[in-house]
Short mmCIF file of C-alpha atoms in Angstrom, two decimals:
data_model
loop_
_atom_site.label_atom_id
_atom_site.label_comp_id
_atom_site.label_asym_id
_atom_site.label_seq_id
_atom_site.Cartn_x
_atom_site.Cartn_y
_atom_site.Cartn_z
CA MET A 43 20.81 7.06 -80.99
CA GLU A 44 19.60 5.51 -84.22
CA VAL A 45 20.78 8.45 -86.30
CA ARG A 46 24.12 8.35 -84.59
CA SER A 47 24.46 4.60 -85.38
CA GLU A 48 23.79 5.23 -89.04
CA SER A 49 26.38 7.98 -89.27
CA VAL A 50 28.94 5.79 -87.62
CA THR A 51 28.14 2.91 -90.00
CA THR A 52 28.36 5.17 -93.03
CA GLN A 53 31.71 6.49 -91.89
CA ALA A 54 32.88 2.93 -91.36
CA ARG A 55 31.78 1.95 -94.84
CA SER A 56 33.79 4.77 -96.41
CA ASP A 57 36.92 3.82 -94.51
CA ILE A 58 36.77 0.02 -94.84
CA LYS A 59 37.19 -1.88 -98.08
CA LEU A 60 34.08 -3.82 -99.10
CA PRO A 61 34.28 -7.60 -99.02
CA PRO A 62 33.67 -9.74 -102.07
CA PRO A 63 30.03 -10.34 -103.16
CA SER A 64 29.89 -13.78 -101.68
CA ALA A 65 30.34 -12.32 -98.19
CA VAL A 66 27.67 -9.56 -98.39
CA PRO A 67 24.67 -11.37 -96.86
CA LYS A 68 26.41 -11.93 -93.55
CA PRO A 69 27.19 -8.21 -92.83
CA ARG A 70 23.63 -7.16 -93.87
CA VAL A 71 22.11 -9.57 -91.37
CA GLN A 72 24.37 -8.16 -88.70
CA VAL A 73 23.45 -4.57 -89.61
CA TRP A 74 19.75 -5.28 -89.50
CA PHE A 75 20.18 -7.12 -86.20
CA VAL A 76 21.97 -4.14 -84.73
CA ARG A 77 19.27 -1.78 -86.01
CA VAL A 78 16.47 -3.86 -84.53
CA CYS A 79 18.20 -4.12 -81.15
CA SER A 80 18.96 -0.41 -81.16
CA SER A 81 15.35 0.42 -81.94
CA ILE A 82 14.14 -1.81 -79.14
CA LEU A 83 16.61 -0.23 -76.75
CA VAL A 84 15.60 3.31 -77.77
CA TRP A 85 11.90 2.61 -77.41
CA THR A 86 12.50 0.94 -74.05
CA CYS A 87 14.37 4.02 -72.84
CA LEU A 88 11.63 6.30 -74.13
CA VAL A 89 8.95 4.29 -72.37
CA GLN A 90 10.94 4.35 -69.11
CA LEU A 91 11.55 8.08 -69.40
CA PHE A 92 7.87 8.72 -70.13
CA ALA A 93 6.80 6.63 -67.15
CA ALA A 94 9.29 8.37 -64.90
CA GLY A 95 8.12 11.69 -66.21
CA GLU A 96 4.51 10.86 -65.48
CA LEU A 97 5.44 9.80 -61.96
CA TRP A 98 7.52 12.96 -61.42
CA HIS A 99 4.71 15.09 -62.86
CA SER A 100 2.17 13.35 -60.66
CA ARG A 101 4.23 13.77 -57.50
CA ILE A 102 4.96 17.41 -58.11
CA PHE A 103 1.38 18.32 -58.83
CA THR A 104 0.03 16.09 -56.11
CA GLY A 105 2.43 17.67 -53.65
CA PHE A 106 1.58 21.10 -54.94
CA THR A 107 -2.13 20.34 -54.64
CA ASN A 108 -1.59 19.05 -51.13
CA GLN A 109 0.25 22.22 -50.21
CA ILE A 110 -2.62 24.29 -51.56
CA SER A 111 -5.11 22.15 -49.69
CA ARG A 112 -3.07 22.38 -46.49
CA PHE A 113 -3.05 26.16 -46.58
CA SER A 114 -6.47 26.76 -48.08
CA ALA A 115 -8.54 24.23 -46.14
CA PRO A 116 -8.38 26.08 -42.79
CA VAL A 117 -9.29 29.31 -44.54
CA GLU A 118 -12.35 27.66 -46.03
CA LEU A 119 -13.29 26.22 -42.65
CA LEU A 120 -12.91 29.51 -40.81
CA PRO A 121 -16.18 31.41 -40.54
CA PHE A 122 -16.33 34.85 -42.02
CA PRO A 123 -15.81 37.52 -39.35
CA PRO A 124 -19.11 39.05 -38.31
CA PRO A 125 -19.86 42.29 -40.11
CA LEU A 126 -19.09 45.45 -38.20
CA PRO A 127 -22.12 47.18 -36.72
CA PRO A 128 -23.06 50.31 -38.65
CA PRO A 129 -21.56 53.43 -37.06
CA ARG A 130 -23.93 55.44 -34.94
CA ASN A 131 -24.82 58.69 -36.65
CA TYR A 132 -24.84 61.54 -34.15
CA THR A 133 -23.59 65.07 -33.75
CA SER A 134 -20.72 65.03 -31.28
CA ASN A 135 -20.98 67.50 -28.40
CA GLY A 136 -17.23 67.45 -27.85
CA ILE A 137 -14.19 65.29 -27.25
CA LEU A 138 -13.61 63.37 -24.03
CA LEU A 139 -10.02 62.62 -23.06
CA VAL A 140 -9.51 60.38 -20.04
CA SER A 141 -6.47 59.34 -18.03
CA CYS A 142 -7.15 56.18 -16.04
CA ASN A 143 -5.54 55.70 -12.65
CA GLY A 144 -4.74 52.57 -10.66
CA GLY A 145 -3.97 48.98 -11.55
CA LEU A 146 -5.19 46.98 -14.54
CA ASN A 147 -8.64 46.05 -13.28
CA GLN A 148 -9.38 49.44 -11.77
CA MET A 149 -8.53 50.94 -15.14
CA ARG A 150 -10.61 48.31 -16.94
CA SER A 151 -13.72 49.26 -14.98
CA ALA A 152 -12.99 52.94 -15.54
CA ILE A 153 -12.76 52.42 -19.31
CA CYS A 154 -16.20 50.80 -19.28
CA ASP A 155 -17.57 53.77 -17.32
CA MET A 156 -15.98 56.34 -19.63
CA VAL A 157 -17.43 54.73 -22.76
CA THR A 158 -20.81 54.85 -21.05
CA VAL A 159 -20.41 58.52 -20.14
CA ALA A 160 -19.37 59.32 -23.72
CA ARG A 161 -22.49 57.56 -25.01
CA LEU A 162 -24.75 59.33 -22.53
CA LEU A 163 -23.41 62.79 -23.48
CA ASN A 164 -23.00 62.11 -27.22
CA LEU A 165 -19.26 62.71 -27.09
CA THR A 166 -16.30 61.53 -29.14
CA LEU A 167 -13.98 59.45 -26.95
CA VAL A 168 -10.23 59.28 -27.37
CA VAL A 169 -8.68 55.86 -26.63
CA PRO A 170 -8.00 56.09 -22.87
CA GLU A 171 -4.56 56.78 -21.46
CA LEU A 172 -3.36 54.26 -18.87
CA ASP A 173 -1.65 55.02 -15.59
CA LYS A 174 2.13 55.08 -15.87
CA THR A 175 2.92 56.89 -12.61
CA SER A 176 1.40 54.60 -10.00
CA PHE A 177 3.36 52.36 -7.64
CA TRP A 178 4.05 49.85 -10.42
CA SER A 179 5.41 52.45 -12.89
CA ASP A 180 4.20 50.33 -15.78
CA PRO A 181 4.93 52.03 -19.14
CA SER A 182 2.27 49.98 -20.95
CA GLY A 183 -0.17 51.90 -23.10
CA PHE A 184 -3.70 50.87 -24.05
CA GLU A 185 -2.46 49.23 -27.25
CA ASP A 186 0.05 47.13 -25.25
CA ILE A 187 -2.72 45.47 -23.26
CA PHE A 188 -5.96 45.74 -25.23
CA ASN A 189 -6.84 45.17 -28.87
CA VAL A 190 -7.36 48.77 -30.01
CA ARG A 191 -8.93 48.00 -33.38
CA HIS A 192 -11.45 45.62 -31.83
CA PHE A 193 -12.26 48.17 -29.11
CA ILE A 194 -13.01 50.88 -31.67
CA ASP A 195 -14.85 48.69 -34.19
CA SER A 196 -16.98 46.68 -31.78
CA LEU A 197 -18.40 49.83 -30.16
CA ARG A 198 -18.80 51.98 -33.27
CA ASP A 199 -22.59 51.71 -33.14
CA GLU A 200 -22.53 53.32 -29.69
CA VAL A 201 -19.62 55.76 -29.52
CA ARG A 202 -17.19 57.37 -31.93
CA ILE A 203 -13.68 56.54 -30.70
CA LEU A 204 -10.46 58.16 -31.92
CA ARG A 205 -7.02 56.59 -31.57
CA ARG A 206 -5.51 59.91 -30.50
CA LEU A 207 -6.47 63.48 -29.80
CA PRO A 208 -6.45 65.70 -32.93
CA LYS A 209 -3.28 67.78 -33.05
CA ARG A 210 -5.08 71.12 -32.93
CA TYR A 211 -6.28 70.27 -29.41
CA THR A 212 -2.84 69.41 -28.00
CA ARG A 213 -0.61 71.57 -25.81
CA LYS A 214 2.01 71.51 -28.54
CA TYR A 215 -0.29 73.64 -30.65
CA GLY A 216 -1.09 75.96 -27.76
CA TYR A 217 -4.46 74.53 -26.80
CA GLN A 218 -5.30 74.96 -23.10
CA MET A 219 -7.28 71.91 -22.13
CA PHE A 220 -9.85 71.94 -19.34
CA GLU A 221 -9.08 69.24 -16.78
CA MET A 222 -11.20 67.88 -13.95
CA PRO A 223 -11.85 64.75 -11.90
CA PRO A 224 -15.57 63.88 -12.06
CA VAL A 225 -17.32 63.45 -8.73
CA SER A 226 -17.18 59.83 -7.56
CA TRP A 227 -20.25 57.58 -7.62
CA SER A 228 -22.22 60.02 -9.80
CA ASP A 229 -25.41 59.17 -11.68
CA GLU A 230 -26.50 60.28 -15.16
CA LYS A 231 -28.10 63.50 -13.86
CA TYR A 232 -24.74 64.79 -12.66
CA TYR A 233 -23.15 64.21 -16.06
CA LEU A 234 -26.07 65.68 -18.00
CA LYS A 235 -26.52 68.79 -15.86
CA GLN A 236 -23.00 69.61 -14.66
CA VAL A 237 -20.53 67.98 -17.06
CA LEU A 238 -22.22 68.30 -20.45
CA PRO A 239 -22.32 72.14 -20.37
CA LEU A 240 -18.52 72.15 -19.99
CA PHE A 241 -18.14 70.71 -23.50
CA SER A 242 -20.08 73.61 -25.01
CA LYS A 243 -17.54 75.94 -23.46
CA HIS A 244 -14.30 73.99 -23.83
CA LYS A 245 -14.90 71.51 -26.68
CA VAL A 246 -12.36 69.10 -25.12
CA VAL A 247 -12.53 68.01 -21.47
CA HIS A 248 -9.89 65.88 -19.80
CA PHE A 249 -10.95 63.60 -16.95
CA ASN A 250 -7.67 63.22 -15.06
CA ARG A 251 -9.07 60.60 -12.66
CA THR A 252 -11.54 57.91 -13.61
CA ASP A 253 -11.81 55.46 -10.71
CA THR A 254 -15.37 54.87 -9.42
CA ARG A 255 -16.80 57.92 -11.23
CA LEU A 256 -20.09 56.24 -12.12
CA ALA A 257 -22.68 55.00 -9.64
CA ASN A 258 -23.24 51.32 -8.94
CA ASN A 259 -27.00 51.59 -8.77
CA GLY A 260 -29.88 53.72 -9.98
CA LEU A 261 -28.71 54.08 -13.58
CA PRO A 262 -31.01 53.41 -16.56
CA LEU A 263 -30.83 49.87 -17.89
CA PRO A 264 -29.32 50.86 -21.27
CA LEU A 265 -26.37 52.44 -19.49
CA GLN A 266 -25.83 49.38 -17.31
CA TRP A 267 -26.05 47.13 -20.35
CA LEU A 268 -23.48 49.24 -22.17
CA ARG A 269 -21.06 48.96 -19.25
CA CYS A 270 -21.35 45.19 -19.57
CA ARG A 271 -20.98 45.24 -23.34
CA VAL A 272 -17.71 47.15 -23.09
CA ASN A 273 -16.43 44.91 -20.30
CA PHE A 274 -17.37 41.52 -21.71
CA GLN A 275 -17.16 42.19 -25.46
CA GLY A 276 -15.36 45.44 -26.25
CA LEU A 277 -12.23 44.92 -24.16
CA LYS A 278 -10.11 42.10 -25.53
CA PHE A 279 -6.47 41.63 -24.71
CA THR A 280 -3.86 41.82 -27.46
CA PRO A 281 -3.37 38.67 -29.56
CA GLN A 282 0.00 38.09 -27.87
CA LEU A 283 -1.51 38.19 -24.39
CA GLU A 284 -4.51 36.10 -25.47
CA ALA A 285 -2.24 33.44 -26.95
CA LEU A 286 -0.03 33.15 -23.87
CA GLY A 287 -3.00 33.25 -21.49
CA SER A 288 -4.67 30.46 -23.47
CA LYS A 289 -1.48 28.41 -23.29
CA LEU A 290 -1.35 28.82 -19.52
CA VAL A 291 -4.96 27.70 -19.18
CA ARG A 292 -4.36 24.74 -21.50
CA ILE A 293 -1.33 23.55 -19.51
CA LEU A 294 -3.26 23.76 -16.25
CA GLN A 295 -6.34 22.00 -17.62
CA GLN A 296 -4.21 19.16 -18.99
CA ARG A 297 -3.04 18.56 -15.42
CA GLY A 298 -6.60 18.42 -14.12
CA PRO A 299 -9.01 20.79 -12.32
CA PHE A 300 -7.35 23.78 -10.68
CA VAL A 301 -8.00 26.55 -8.19
CA ALA A 302 -6.89 30.10 -8.97
CA LEU A 303 -5.81 31.62 -5.66
CA HIS A 304 -5.50 35.40 -5.79
CA LEU A 305 -3.03 35.59 -2.93
CA ARG A 306 -2.94 39.34 -2.35
CA TYR A 307 0.12 39.22 -0.12
CA GLU A 308 2.37 41.52 -2.11
CA MET A 309 4.52 44.25 -0.61
CA ASP A 310 2.46 47.15 -1.98
CA MET A 311 -0.80 45.67 -0.70
CA LEU A 312 0.57 45.19 2.81
CA ALA A 313 2.14 48.64 2.90
CA PHE A 314 -1.00 50.33 1.59
CA SER A 315 -3.37 48.52 3.95
CA GLY A 316 -1.04 48.65 6.95
CA CYS A 317 -1.45 44.93 7.53
CA THR A 318 1.61 43.35 9.14
CA HIS A 319 0.18 40.31 10.91
CA GLY A 320 2.76 37.53 10.79
CA CYS A 321 5.59 39.88 9.78
CA THR A 322 8.76 40.48 11.76
CA GLU A 323 9.42 43.88 13.36
CA GLU A 324 11.92 44.67 10.60
CA GLU A 325 9.38 43.79 7.90
CA ALA A 326 6.68 45.86 9.60
CA GLU A 327 9.02 48.86 9.70
CA GLU A 328 9.93 48.37 6.04
CA LEU A 329 6.26 48.36 5.07
CA LYS A 330 5.59 51.50 7.12
CA LYS A 331 8.44 53.36 5.41
CA MET A 332 7.05 52.37 2.05
CA ARG A 333 3.61 53.72 3.00
CA TYR A 334 5.12 57.09 3.85
CA THR A 335 7.05 57.14 0.58
CA TYR A 336 3.89 57.55 -1.48
CA PRO A 337 2.11 60.83 -0.62
CA TRP A 338 -1.13 59.81 -2.36
CA TRP A 339 -1.52 56.94 0.11
CA ARG A 340 -3.31 59.23 2.51
CA GLU A 341 -3.65 56.98 5.55
CA LYS A 342 -0.29 56.76 7.30
CA GLU A 343 -0.75 55.70 10.94
CA ILE A 344 -2.48 52.32 10.90
CA VAL A 345 -2.94 49.83 13.73
CA SER A 346 -2.53 46.49 12.00
CA GLU A 347 -4.39 44.29 14.50
CA GLU A 348 -7.41 46.62 14.54
CA ARG A 349 -7.48 46.57 10.76
CA ARG A 350 -7.22 42.78 10.77
CA ALA A 351 -10.05 42.37 13.30
CA GLN A 352 -12.28 44.43 11.02
CA GLY A 353 -11.63 42.00 8.17
CA LEU A 354 -9.73 44.62 6.17
CA CYS A 355 -6.47 42.70 5.77
CA PRO A 356 -5.59 40.06 3.19
CA LEU A 357 -5.11 36.64 4.72
CA THR A 358 -1.53 35.49 5.22
CA PRO A 359 -0.29 32.43 3.29
CA GLU A 360 -0.30 30.45 6.55
CA GLU A 361 -3.92 31.43 7.25
CA VAL A 362 -4.89 30.54 3.68
CA ALA A 363 -3.47 27.03 4.12
CA LEU A 364 -5.75 26.42 7.11
CA VAL A 365 -8.83 27.93 5.42
CA LEU A 366 -8.40 25.84 2.26
CA LYS A 367 -8.05 22.66 4.27
CA ALA A 368 -11.12 23.59 6.33
CA LEU A 369 -13.12 24.18 3.14
CA GLY A 370 -12.36 20.62 2.11
CA PHE A 371 -9.67 21.05 -0.53
CA GLU A 372 -7.45 17.98 -0.64
CA LYS A 373 -3.68 17.93 -0.52
CA ASN A 374 -3.34 17.05 -4.22
CA THR A 375 -5.42 20.06 -5.32
CA GLN A 376 -3.72 21.98 -8.12
CA ILE A 377 -3.43 25.64 -7.08
CA TYR A 378 -2.38 28.45 -9.39
CA ILE A 379 -1.14 31.54 -7.54
CA ALA A 380 -2.50 34.57 -9.37
CA ALA A 381 -0.41 37.33 -7.87
CA GLY A 382 2.81 39.26 -8.11
CA GLU A 383 5.87 38.64 -5.94
CA ILE A 384 4.77 37.37 -2.52
CA TYR A 385 6.24 39.41 0.33
CA GLY A 386 8.81 37.20 1.98
CA SER A 387 9.10 35.13 -1.21
CA GLU A 388 9.23 31.33 -0.91
CA HIS A 389 9.81 31.51 2.83
CA ARG A 390 6.26 32.80 3.35
CA LEU A 391 4.87 30.17 0.99
CA SER A 392 6.49 27.21 2.74
CA VAL A 393 3.52 26.34 4.98
CA LEU A 394 1.04 26.72 2.12
CA ARG A 395 3.23 24.65 -0.20
CA GLU A 396 3.62 21.94 2.43
CA ALA A 397 -0.17 21.71 2.74
CA PHE A 398 -0.71 21.84 -1.04
CA PRO A 399 2.43 20.66 -2.91
CA ARG A 400 0.86 21.21 -6.36
CA ILE A 401 1.21 24.98 -6.18
CA VAL A 402 2.26 26.59 -9.47
CA LYS A 403 2.84 30.07 -10.84
CA LYS A 404 3.08 31.29 -14.41
CA GLU A 405 6.86 31.49 -14.08
CA MET A 406 6.89 27.73 -13.40
CA LEU A 407 4.67 26.80 -16.34
CA LEU A 408 6.14 28.96 -19.10
CA GLU A 409 9.61 29.35 -20.53
CA SER A 410 11.42 32.49 -19.42
CA ALA A 411 11.66 33.55 -23.07
CA GLU A 412 7.86 33.46 -23.36
CA LEU A 413 7.45 35.82 -20.42
CA GLN A 414 10.36 38.06 -21.28
CA GLN A 415 8.39 40.57 -23.35
CA PHE A 416 5.90 41.01 -20.48
CA GLN A 417 8.46 41.33 -17.69
CA ASN A 418 8.52 44.70 -15.89
CA HIS A 419 5.01 45.35 -17.19
CA SER A 420 2.81 44.63 -14.19
CA SER A 421 -0.47 45.24 -16.03
CA GLN A 422 0.42 42.78 -18.78
CA MET A 423 1.43 40.16 -16.21
CA ALA A 424 -1.83 40.84 -14.37
CA ALA A 425 -3.70 40.26 -17.63
CA LEU A 426 -2.29 36.72 -17.77
CA ASP A 427 -3.42 36.07 -14.18
CA PHE A 428 -6.82 37.54 -15.03
CA MET A 429 -7.37 35.09 -17.91
CA VAL A 430 -6.32 32.10 -15.80
CA SER A 431 -8.52 33.22 -12.90
CA VAL A 432 -11.58 33.59 -15.12
CA ALA A 433 -11.00 30.11 -16.61
CA SER A 434 -10.29 28.30 -13.32
CA ASN A 435 -12.59 25.70 -11.83
CA THR A 436 -12.65 27.66 -8.56
CA PHE A 437 -11.51 31.19 -7.88
CA ILE A 438 -10.55 32.27 -4.36
CA PRO A 439 -9.40 35.83 -3.66
CA THR A 440 -7.83 36.55 -0.28
CA TYR A 441 -8.70 40.25 -0.52
CA ASP A 442 -11.61 41.95 -2.29
CA GLY A 443 -9.59 44.34 -4.42
CA ASN A 444 -10.32 45.39 -7.97
CA MET A 445 -9.06 42.21 -9.62
CA ALA A 446 -11.06 40.02 -7.25
CA LYS A 447 -14.22 42.00 -7.98
CA VAL A 448 -13.84 42.13 -11.75
CA VAL A 449 -12.96 38.42 -12.00
CA GLU A 450 -15.97 37.61 -9.80
CA GLY A 451 -18.20 39.54 -12.19
CA HIS A 452 -16.78 37.76 -15.23
CA ARG A 453 -17.35 34.40 -13.62
CA ARG A 454 -20.94 35.33 -12.84
CA TYR A 455 -21.39 36.38 -16.46
CA LEU A 456 -20.01 33.01 -17.63
CA GLY A 457 -22.66 31.07 -15.73
CA TYR A 458 -21.92 31.65 -12.04
CA LYS A 459 -18.67 29.70 -11.97
CA LYS A 460 -17.64 28.87 -8.43
CA THR A 461 -16.02 31.78 -6.62
CA VAL A 462 -15.35 31.43 -2.89
CA LEU A 463 -15.76 34.90 -1.38
CA LEU A 464 -13.93 34.70 1.92
CA ASP A 465 -15.54 36.34 4.94
CA ARG A 466 -12.29 37.65 6.38
CA LYS A 467 -13.81 39.19 9.49
CA ARG A 468 -15.41 35.89 10.47
CA LEU A 469 -12.32 33.92 9.48
CA VAL A 470 -10.03 36.02 11.66
CA GLU A 471 -12.27 35.25 14.65
CA LEU A 472 -12.25 31.54 13.87
CA LEU A 473 -8.52 31.41 13.18
CA ASP A 474 -7.71 33.09 16.48
CA LEU A 475 -10.05 30.75 18.36
CA HIS A 476 -8.39 27.77 16.71
CA HIS A 477 -4.89 29.04 17.46
CA ASN A 478 -5.64 29.50 21.15
CA LYS A 479 -7.19 26.00 21.19
CA THR A 480 -10.70 27.21 21.98
CA LEU A 481 -11.86 25.46 18.79
CA THR A 482 -10.73 21.99 17.81
CA TRP A 483 -9.83 21.37 14.19
CA ASP A 484 -13.18 19.71 13.46
CA GLN A 485 -15.09 22.59 15.07
CA PHE A 486 -13.01 25.12 13.16
CA ALA A 487 -13.49 23.33 9.82
CA GLU A 488 -17.24 23.03 10.33
CA ALA A 489 -17.56 26.71 11.26
CA VAL A 490 -15.58 27.76 8.16
CA LYS A 491 -17.81 25.66 5.90
CA VAL A 492 -20.99 27.08 7.43
CA ALA A 493 -19.71 30.66 7.05
CA HIS A 494 -19.18 30.17 3.31
CA GLU A 495 -22.18 28.08 2.29
CA LYS A 496 -23.77 31.06 0.53
CA ARG A 497 -20.57 32.80 -0.55
CA THR A 498 -19.79 30.90 -3.75
CA GLY A 499 -20.75 33.40 -6.45
CA ALA A 500 -24.34 32.16 -6.82
CA PRO A 501 -27.05 34.49 -8.20
CA THR A 502 -27.91 37.28 -5.77
CA HIS A 503 -29.11 40.84 -5.82
CA ARG A 504 -26.48 43.54 -5.64
CA ARG A 505 -26.58 45.21 -2.25
CA VAL A 506 -27.79 48.83 -2.22
CA ILE A 507 -26.93 51.13 0.69
CA ALA A 508 -28.56 54.53 0.55
CA ASP A 509 -26.05 57.43 0.79
CA LYS A 510 -23.14 54.99 1.23
CA PRO A 511 -22.08 54.03 -2.30
CA LYS A 512 -18.58 52.98 -1.18
CA GLU A 513 -20.11 50.27 1.00
CA GLU A 514 -22.46 48.97 -1.68
CA ASP A 515 -21.75 45.89 -3.75
CA TYR A 516 -19.60 46.89 -6.70
CA PHE A 517 -21.35 46.88 -10.07
CA TYR A 518 -18.56 44.99 -11.86
CA ALA A 519 -18.54 42.25 -9.21
CA ASN A 520 -22.23 41.57 -9.75
CA PRO A 521 -23.64 43.21 -12.90
CA GLN A 522 -27.06 41.74 -12.23
CA GLU A 523 -28.82 43.80 -14.93
CA CYS A 524 -26.75 41.95 -17.54
CA LEU A 525 -27.26 38.49 -16.06
CA CYS A 526 -31.02 38.06 -16.18
CA GLU A 527 -31.93 39.43 -19.59
CA GLY A 528 -34.85 37.46 -20.93
CA THR A 529 -35.61 35.92 -17.55
CA ASN A 530 -37.35 37.03 -14.42
CA CYS A 531 -34.72 38.50 -12.12
CA HIS A 532 -36.76 37.67 -9.04
CA ASP A 533 -36.86 34.03 -10.12
CA LEU A 534 -33.13 34.02 -10.75
CA PHE A 535 -31.97 35.86 -7.65
CA GLY A 536 -34.82 35.03 -5.32
CA HIS A 537 -36.50 37.46 -2.93
CA ARG A 538 -34.36 36.82 0.13
CA ASN A 539 -31.47 39.06 -0.96
CA SER A 540 -33.48 41.81 -2.60
CA ASN A 541 -32.24 45.33 -1.69
CA LEU A 542 -30.23 44.19 1.29
CA THR A 543 -29.05 46.98 3.57
CA ARG A 544 -26.77 47.15 6.57
#
């Protein structure tokens, strides 16, 4: 600005005629005054610009530093992931390919068994195939439900696991694979003496059925411990399922304590078991037709009332309402229904909902968009119910199917969280006596409480029944070998339930 002022003044001087000498002092004073004011103005502007620049610089770098801190701080706070266990060094005797059958929790138990068999026989295991042809026709693969990388890495010190079968052993390349279903409830001697030699001959063996192929009892402790390690540590759900399951649990916990009710009153369960108590004649006929539709459901002619009297039917929603009230649950109890579509829909839930208005399902707690990717994938939906059931304050299954058993075992592993194991045979007797007015409500409620005093998932020995493995307590419902490590099992479980038989 100063330079510009001088150039303007010089130009003016060349264009304007100079005044007489007597008038010179006055213009010089004016010129110097202008110069001084201009200098002051310039320096003032420079100071202001410098100050503004410092402020701008400070804000930018402060903001930038804050952004760095915002993104880097959590990283610094996160612990380093634990180092992977060193891979086990062994000569593989062959490759084990397995195709699991059944629902999610039946397949989960089978996966644990198959890892254990692979370890026992020094085999290489291929990531298991999941059932896509059962009643639910769920197209989900292993990687859609479980974290494959974690499964492989977390067990690498026990078993070598491949994501897929090498191409040279596939049918596409002309390889004829040997297939077999292992004998159910088999111990380690069966696998060592009868199954292991097959790998020397065939290199790859395909187990085309995996349900209950390993014994509950009589196995060496290291094998039992490995089954638990796979179940409780090796099998994690995918991050997407884990995130949504955690959100469900968080929503429920914010509303207070909650009961997870595994209300096994779905159409497939009723058709399979032949239980039609409380159904109309049309519904009973519909369920019978469904049973005949599936040839692998071997039992066709079933007398429902006989089955119910034996305690082999899931309780109806109406019966559940009475049992919960008798057990002392109050009307404002929050109840999460962990199940698929209830047969008869909301109509069959009306009595239960009237007794306990705070009944919720995952579809009520989550946005439809959140569940959309899991819709029509029954195993993925069951995984959400599984996580909620494990986290609940109380878990109550109305039928002792695979989910009920596996959740029970998880809750035992987590410190014997309360699980009410309903004695359905006794309850049916009491319910009928109450309905025909032989028992008053108070008598009925007292009898229900007494029947379940010792059926809350407390420590107990797993029941062993010689030559009747199907009637024994299921390993995954009570993996006692994994629950008393470092303690005296007799002190934990007591002597009263040791080796119970019927």
